[in-house]
């Protein structure tokens, strides 16, 4: 046993005791009986984890490790007592989420790793809950806290088209500012469209592929945990339901019913604990790549089109007008999920996009003269 292991035991013991103290403080400050009971269970679980590390320290001759709550823990406890648990719960949830895999690299803590991930999911659910009681049927029908929706898809589509439009608009105006001929501007714009769309598609493909591989690894690990430690997984699921507002008895009953079918249990735990839709597993990388390519290209073609049939100042003027109209349309669509008025969003989009293009046009003029 090295000094590094002893220091790691001390650090783990401190973290778990901090968690136990913080959840006990949240329980003391919580008025809702369901959430109070939830925080007490989390405190007891963290205290149990701390005892694991206390025992390992004792086996190394350190019988009674000193414990003083950390500054962060003391601050959160005071804030919880002063303003209530809901005031600090988002911070606690973020910290739990960041630490959910803290034992993943510690071979002698494999039994605790799954519970820590479960605690992160429970606290995330508690942070997103309004604290009202709900039924098991409502829980079963409800969208998980982690899932996106059509609003996110619309936002991604608009931003993809906007990236293509603004980047190629600036590129075309920069080349036009340098006094380059119409054919060269057209070729540059088409090259910018192809390069940008391919780059966006490749980036999206890599992103979704990595997310899918990670999701499959996590689901496989969750399946293994259901086979090896079903009681622990059932307890985690019950805590998640309790965090959503179900009382302990009903939450435990619902969790027990779900765990009777391993496929249903895996689907539910993947959604609630891991934040993964097993049907999607991060999405289809090819569909994401093709969609990203098409959206970027749709935006990037707008400033280029006028140079297909026109040259010189008329082509530049038409390109500016067409790009401004497209920017206004994008601004109008963004108002659907930004809360701003359509006119404000459209004007803001046009002004920012045209200002960026004006800067690149001026840079093109400057560099064109310098190179000449």
PDB file of N, CA and C in Angstrom, residues 295-339:
ATOM      1  N   UNK A 295     -28.130  21.683 -44.813  1.00  0.00           N
ATOM      2  CA  UNK A 295     -28.509  22.948 -44.183  1.00  0.00           C
ATOM      3  C   UNK A 295     -27.445  24.019 -44.411  1.00  0.00           C
ATOM      4  N   UNK A 296     -26.193  23.643 -44.256  1.00  0.00           N
ATOM      5  CA  UNK A 296     -25.109  24.602 -44.487  1.00  0.00           C
ATOM      6  C   UNK A 296     -25.113  25.057 -45.945  1.00  0.00           C
ATOM      7  N   UNK A 297     -25.264  24.110 -46.863  1.00  0.00           N
ATOM      8  CA  UNK A 297     -25.259  24.454 -48.282  1.00  0.00           C
ATOM      9  C   UNK A 297     -26.436  25.339 -48.645  1.00  0.00           C
ATOM     10  N   UNK A 298     -27.592  25.086 -48.034  1.00  0.00           N
ATOM     11  CA  UNK A 298     -28.777  25.902 -48.331  1.00  0.00           C
ATOM     12  C   UNK A 298     -28.545  27.357 -47.952  1.00  0.00           C
ATOM     13  N   UNK A 299     -27.867  27.572 -46.837  1.00  0.00           N
ATOM     14  CA  UNK A 299     -27.566  28.949 -46.456  1.00  0.00           C
ATOM     15  C   UNK A 299     -26.434  29.545 -47.286  1.00  0.00           C
ATOM     16  N   UNK A 300     -25.433  28.737 -47.593  1.00  0.00           N
ATOM     17  CA  UNK A 300     -24.247  29.251 -48.285  1.00  0.00           C
ATOM     18  C   UNK A 300     -24.502  29.588 -49.744  1.00  0.00           C
ATOM     19  N   UNK A 301     -25.536  29.014 -50.355  1.00  0.00           N
ATOM     20  CA  UNK A 301     -25.771  29.254 -51.779  1.00  0.00           C
ATOM     21  C   UNK A 301     -26.365  30.641 -52.039  1.00  0.00           C
ATOM     22  N   UNK A 302     -27.017  31.213 -51.032  1.00  0.00           N
ATOM     23  CA  UNK A 302     -27.718  32.497 -51.247  1.00  0.00           C
ATOM     24  C   UNK A 302     -26.798  33.612 -51.757  1.00  0.00           C
ATOM     25  N   UNK A 303     -25.659  33.896 -51.117  1.00  0.00           N
ATOM     26  CA  UNK A 303     -24.815  34.998 -51.611  1.00  0.00           C
ATOM     27  C   UNK A 303     -24.088  34.678 -52.914  1.00  0.00           C
ATOM     28  N   UNK A 304     -24.074  33.412 -53.323  1.00  0.00           N
ATOM     29  CA  UNK A 304     -23.337  33.017 -54.524  1.00  0.00           C
ATOM     30  C   UNK A 304     -24.204  33.082 -55.773  1.00  0.00           C
ATOM     31  N   UNK A 305     -25.487  32.805 -55.646  1.00  0.00           N
ATOM     32  CA  UNK A 305     -26.373  32.670 -56.801  1.00  0.00           C
ATOM     33  C   UNK A 305     -26.318  33.850 -57.783  1.00  0.00           C
ATOM     34  N   UNK A 306     -26.334  35.110 -57.322  1.00  0.00           N
ATOM     35  CA  UNK A 306     -26.348  36.210 -58.292  1.00  0.00           C
ATOM     36  C   UNK A 306     -25.162  36.211 -59.253  1.00  0.00           C
ATOM     37  N   UNK A 307     -24.037  35.624 -58.846  1.00  0.00           N
ATOM     38  CA  UNK A 307     -22.859  35.635 -59.698  1.00  0.00           C
ATOM     39  C   UNK A 307     -22.935  34.570 -60.792  1.00  0.00           C
ATOM     40  N   UNK A 308     -23.993  33.745 -60.763  1.00  0.00           N
ATOM     41  CA  UNK A 308     -24.187  32.775 -61.831  1.00  0.00           C
ATOM     42  C   UNK A 308     -24.618  33.479 -63.112  1.00  0.00           C
ATOM     43  N   UNK A 309     -25.465  34.533 -62.979  1.00  0.00           N
ATOM     44  CA  UNK A 309     -26.002  35.220 -64.167  1.00  0.00           C
ATOM     45  C   UNK A 309     -25.585  36.685 -64.289  1.00  0.00           C
ATOM     46  N   UNK A 310     -24.857  37.183 -63.285  1.00  0.00           N
ATOM     47  CA  UNK A 310     -24.521  38.603 -63.323  1.00  0.00           C
ATOM     48  C   UNK A 310     -23.069  38.810 -62.912  1.00  0.00           C
ATOM     49  N   UNK A 311     -22.567  40.019 -63.171  1.00  0.00           N
ATOM     50  CA  UNK A 311     -21.185  40.354 -62.855  1.00  0.00           C
ATOM     51  C   UNK A 311     -21.128  41.766 -62.267  1.00  0.00           C
ATOM     52  N   UNK A 312     -19.988  42.079 -61.633  1.00  0.00           N
ATOM     53  CA  UNK A 312     -19.730  43.433 -61.187  1.00  0.00           C
ATOM     54  C   UNK A 312     -20.657  43.921 -60.087  1.00  0.00           C
ATOM     55  N   UNK A 313     -20.877  45.268 -60.080  1.00  0.00           N
ATOM     56  CA  UNK A 313     -21.674  45.901 -59.027  1.00  0.00           C
ATOM     57  C   UNK A 313     -23.099  45.363 -58.949  1.00  0.00           C
ATOM     58  N   UNK A 314     -23.789  45.116 -60.091  1.00  0.00           N
ATOM     59  CA  UNK A 314     -25.149  44.568 -59.992  1.00  0.00           C
ATOM     60  C   UNK A 314     -25.189  43.221 -59.260  1.00  0.00           C
ATOM     61  N   UNK A 315     -24.216  42.363 -59.552  1.00  0.00           N
ATOM     62  CA  UNK A 315     -24.189  41.064 -58.884  1.00  0.00           C
ATOM     63  C   UNK A 315     -23.945  41.230 -57.382  1.00  0.00           C
ATOM     64  N   UNK A 316     -23.060  42.139 -57.020  1.00  0.00           N
ATOM     65  CA  UNK A 316     -22.786  42.380 -55.597  1.00  0.00           C
ATOM     66  C   UNK A 316     -24.034  42.907 -54.900  1.00  0.00           C
ATOM     67  N   UNK A 317     -24.740  43.839 -55.547  1.00  0.00           N
ATOM     68  CA  UNK A 317     -25.943  44.410 -54.951  1.00  0.00           C
ATOM     69  C   UNK A 317     -27.023  43.344 -54.762  1.00  0.00           C
ATOM     70  N   UNK A 318     -27.199  42.499 -55.790  1.00  0.00           N
ATOM     71  CA  UNK A 318     -28.209  41.438 -55.675  1.00  0.00           C
ATOM     72  C   UNK A 318     -27.809  40.448 -54.591  1.00  0.00           C
ATOM     73  N   UNK A 319     -26.507  40.140 -54.500  1.00  0.00           N
ATOM     74  CA  UNK A 319     -26.029  39.211 -53.472  1.00  0.00           C
ATOM     75  C   UNK A 319     -26.314  39.756 -52.078  1.00  0.00           C
ATOM     76  N   UNK A 320     -26.066  41.053 -51.897  1.00  0.00           N
ATOM     77  CA  UNK A 320     -26.339  41.666 -50.589  1.00  0.00           C
ATOM     78  C   UNK A 320     -27.817  41.610 -50.277  1.00  0.00           C
ATOM     79  N   UNK A 321     -28.652  41.952 -51.269  1.00  0.00           N
ATOM     80  CA  UNK A 321     -30.097  41.959 -51.047  1.00  0.00           C
ATOM     81  C   UNK A 321     -30.624  40.557 -50.740  1.00  0.00           C
ATOM     82  N   UNK A 322     -30.164  39.577 -51.513  1.00  0.00           N
ATOM     83  CA  UNK A 322     -30.626  38.205 -51.297  1.00  0.00           C
ATOM     84  C   UNK A 322     -30.164  37.680 -49.939  1.00  0.00           C
ATOM     85  N   UNK A 323     -28.924  37.979 -49.578  1.00  0.00           N
ATOM     86  CA  UNK A 323     -28.406  37.533 -48.281  1.00  0.00           C
ATOM     87  C   UNK A 323     -29.135  38.213 -47.132  1.00  0.00           C
ATOM     88  N   UNK A 324     -29.426  39.501 -47.287  1.00  0.00           N
ATOM     89  CA  UNK A 324     -30.165  40.221 -46.247  1.00  0.00           C
ATOM     90  C   UNK A 324     -31.555  39.638 -46.070  1.00  0.00           C
ATOM     91  N   UNK A 325     -32.210  39.284 -47.195  1.00  0.00           N
ATOM     92  CA  UNK A 325     -33.542  38.681 -47.106  1.00  0.00           C
ATOM     93  C   UNK A 325     -33.474  37.330 -46.388  1.00  0.00           C
ATOM     94  N   UNK A 326     -32.435  36.542 -46.701  1.00  0.00           N
ATOM     95  CA  UNK A 326     -32.278  35.250 -46.031  1.00  0.00           C
ATOM     96  C   UNK A 326     -31.981  35.430 -44.547  1.00  0.00           C
ATOM     97  N   UNK A 327     -31.158  36.429 -44.219  1.00  0.00           N
ATOM     98  CA  UNK A 327     -30.877  36.720 -42.809  1.00  0.00           C
ATOM     99  C   UNK A 327     -32.146  37.117 -42.069  1.00  0.00           C
ATOM    100  N   UNK A 328     -32.981  37.920 -42.715  1.00  0.00           N
ATOM    101  CA  UNK A 328     -34.238  38.327 -42.093  1.00  0.00           C
ATOM    102  C   UNK A 328     -35.137  37.121 -41.853  1.00  0.00           C
ATOM    103  N   UNK A 329     -35.168  36.195 -42.824  1.00  0.00           N
ATOM    104  CA  UNK A 329     -35.985  34.994 -42.665  1.00  0.00           C
ATOM    105  C   UNK A 329     -35.487  34.146 -41.496  1.00  0.00           C
ATOM    106  N   UNK A 330     -34.161  34.017 -41.394  1.00  0.00           N
ATOM    107  CA  UNK A 330     -33.594  33.258 -40.274  1.00  0.00           C
ATOM    108  C   UNK A 330     -33.914  33.953 -38.954  1.00  0.00           C
ATOM    109  N   UNK A 331     -33.793  35.283 -38.935  1.00  0.00           N
ATOM    110  CA  UNK A 331     -34.133  36.018 -37.718  1.00  0.00           C
ATOM    111  C   UNK A 331     -35.590  35.826 -37.330  1.00  0.00           C
ATOM    112  N   UNK A 332     -36.450  35.782 -38.329  1.00  0.00           N
ATOM    113  CA  UNK A 332     -37.883  35.555 -38.055  1.00  0.00           C
ATOM    114  C   UNK A 332     -38.096  34.190 -37.401  1.00  0.00           C
ATOM    115  N   UNK A 333     -37.418  33.168 -37.933  1.00  0.00           N
ATOM    116  CA  UNK A 333     -37.580  31.825 -37.378  1.00  0.00           C
ATOM    117  C   UNK A 333     -37.003  31.740 -35.968  1.00  0.00           C
ATOM    118  N   UNK A 334     -35.867  32.409 -35.734  1.00  0.00           N
ATOM    119  CA  UNK A 334     -35.284  32.356 -34.387  1.00  0.00           C
ATOM    120  C   UNK A 334     -36.210  32.979 -33.351  1.00  0.00           C
ATOM    121  N   UNK A 335     -37.075  33.896 -33.775  1.00  0.00           N
ATOM    122  CA  UNK A 335     -38.005  34.511 -32.824  1.00  0.00           C
ATOM    123  C   UNK A 335     -38.988  33.492 -32.259  1.00  0.00           C
ATOM    124  N   UNK A 336     -39.149  32.355 -32.951  1.00  0.00           N
ATOM    125  CA  UNK A 336     -40.073  31.330 -32.470  1.00  0.00           C
ATOM    126  C   UNK A 336     -39.591  30.692 -31.182  1.00  0.00           C
ATOM    127  N   UNK A 337     -38.256  30.674 -30.961  1.00  0.00           N
ATOM    128  CA  UNK A 337     -37.766  30.058 -29.724  1.00  0.00           C
ATOM    129  C   UNK A 337     -36.910  31.001 -28.886  1.00  0.00           C
ATOM    130  N   UNK A 338     -36.787  32.276 -29.300  1.00  0.00           N
ATOM    131  CA  UNK A 338     -36.003  33.226 -28.504  1.00  0.00           C
ATOM    132  C   UNK A 338     -36.871  34.100 -27.614  1.00  0.00           C
ATOM    133  N   UNK A 339     -38.162  34.184 -27.924  1.00  0.00           N
ATOM    134  CA  UNK A 339     -39.054  35.038 -27.145  1.00  0.00           C
ATOM    135  C   UNK A 339     -39.083  36.481 -27.611  1.00  0.00           C
TER     136      UNK A 339
END
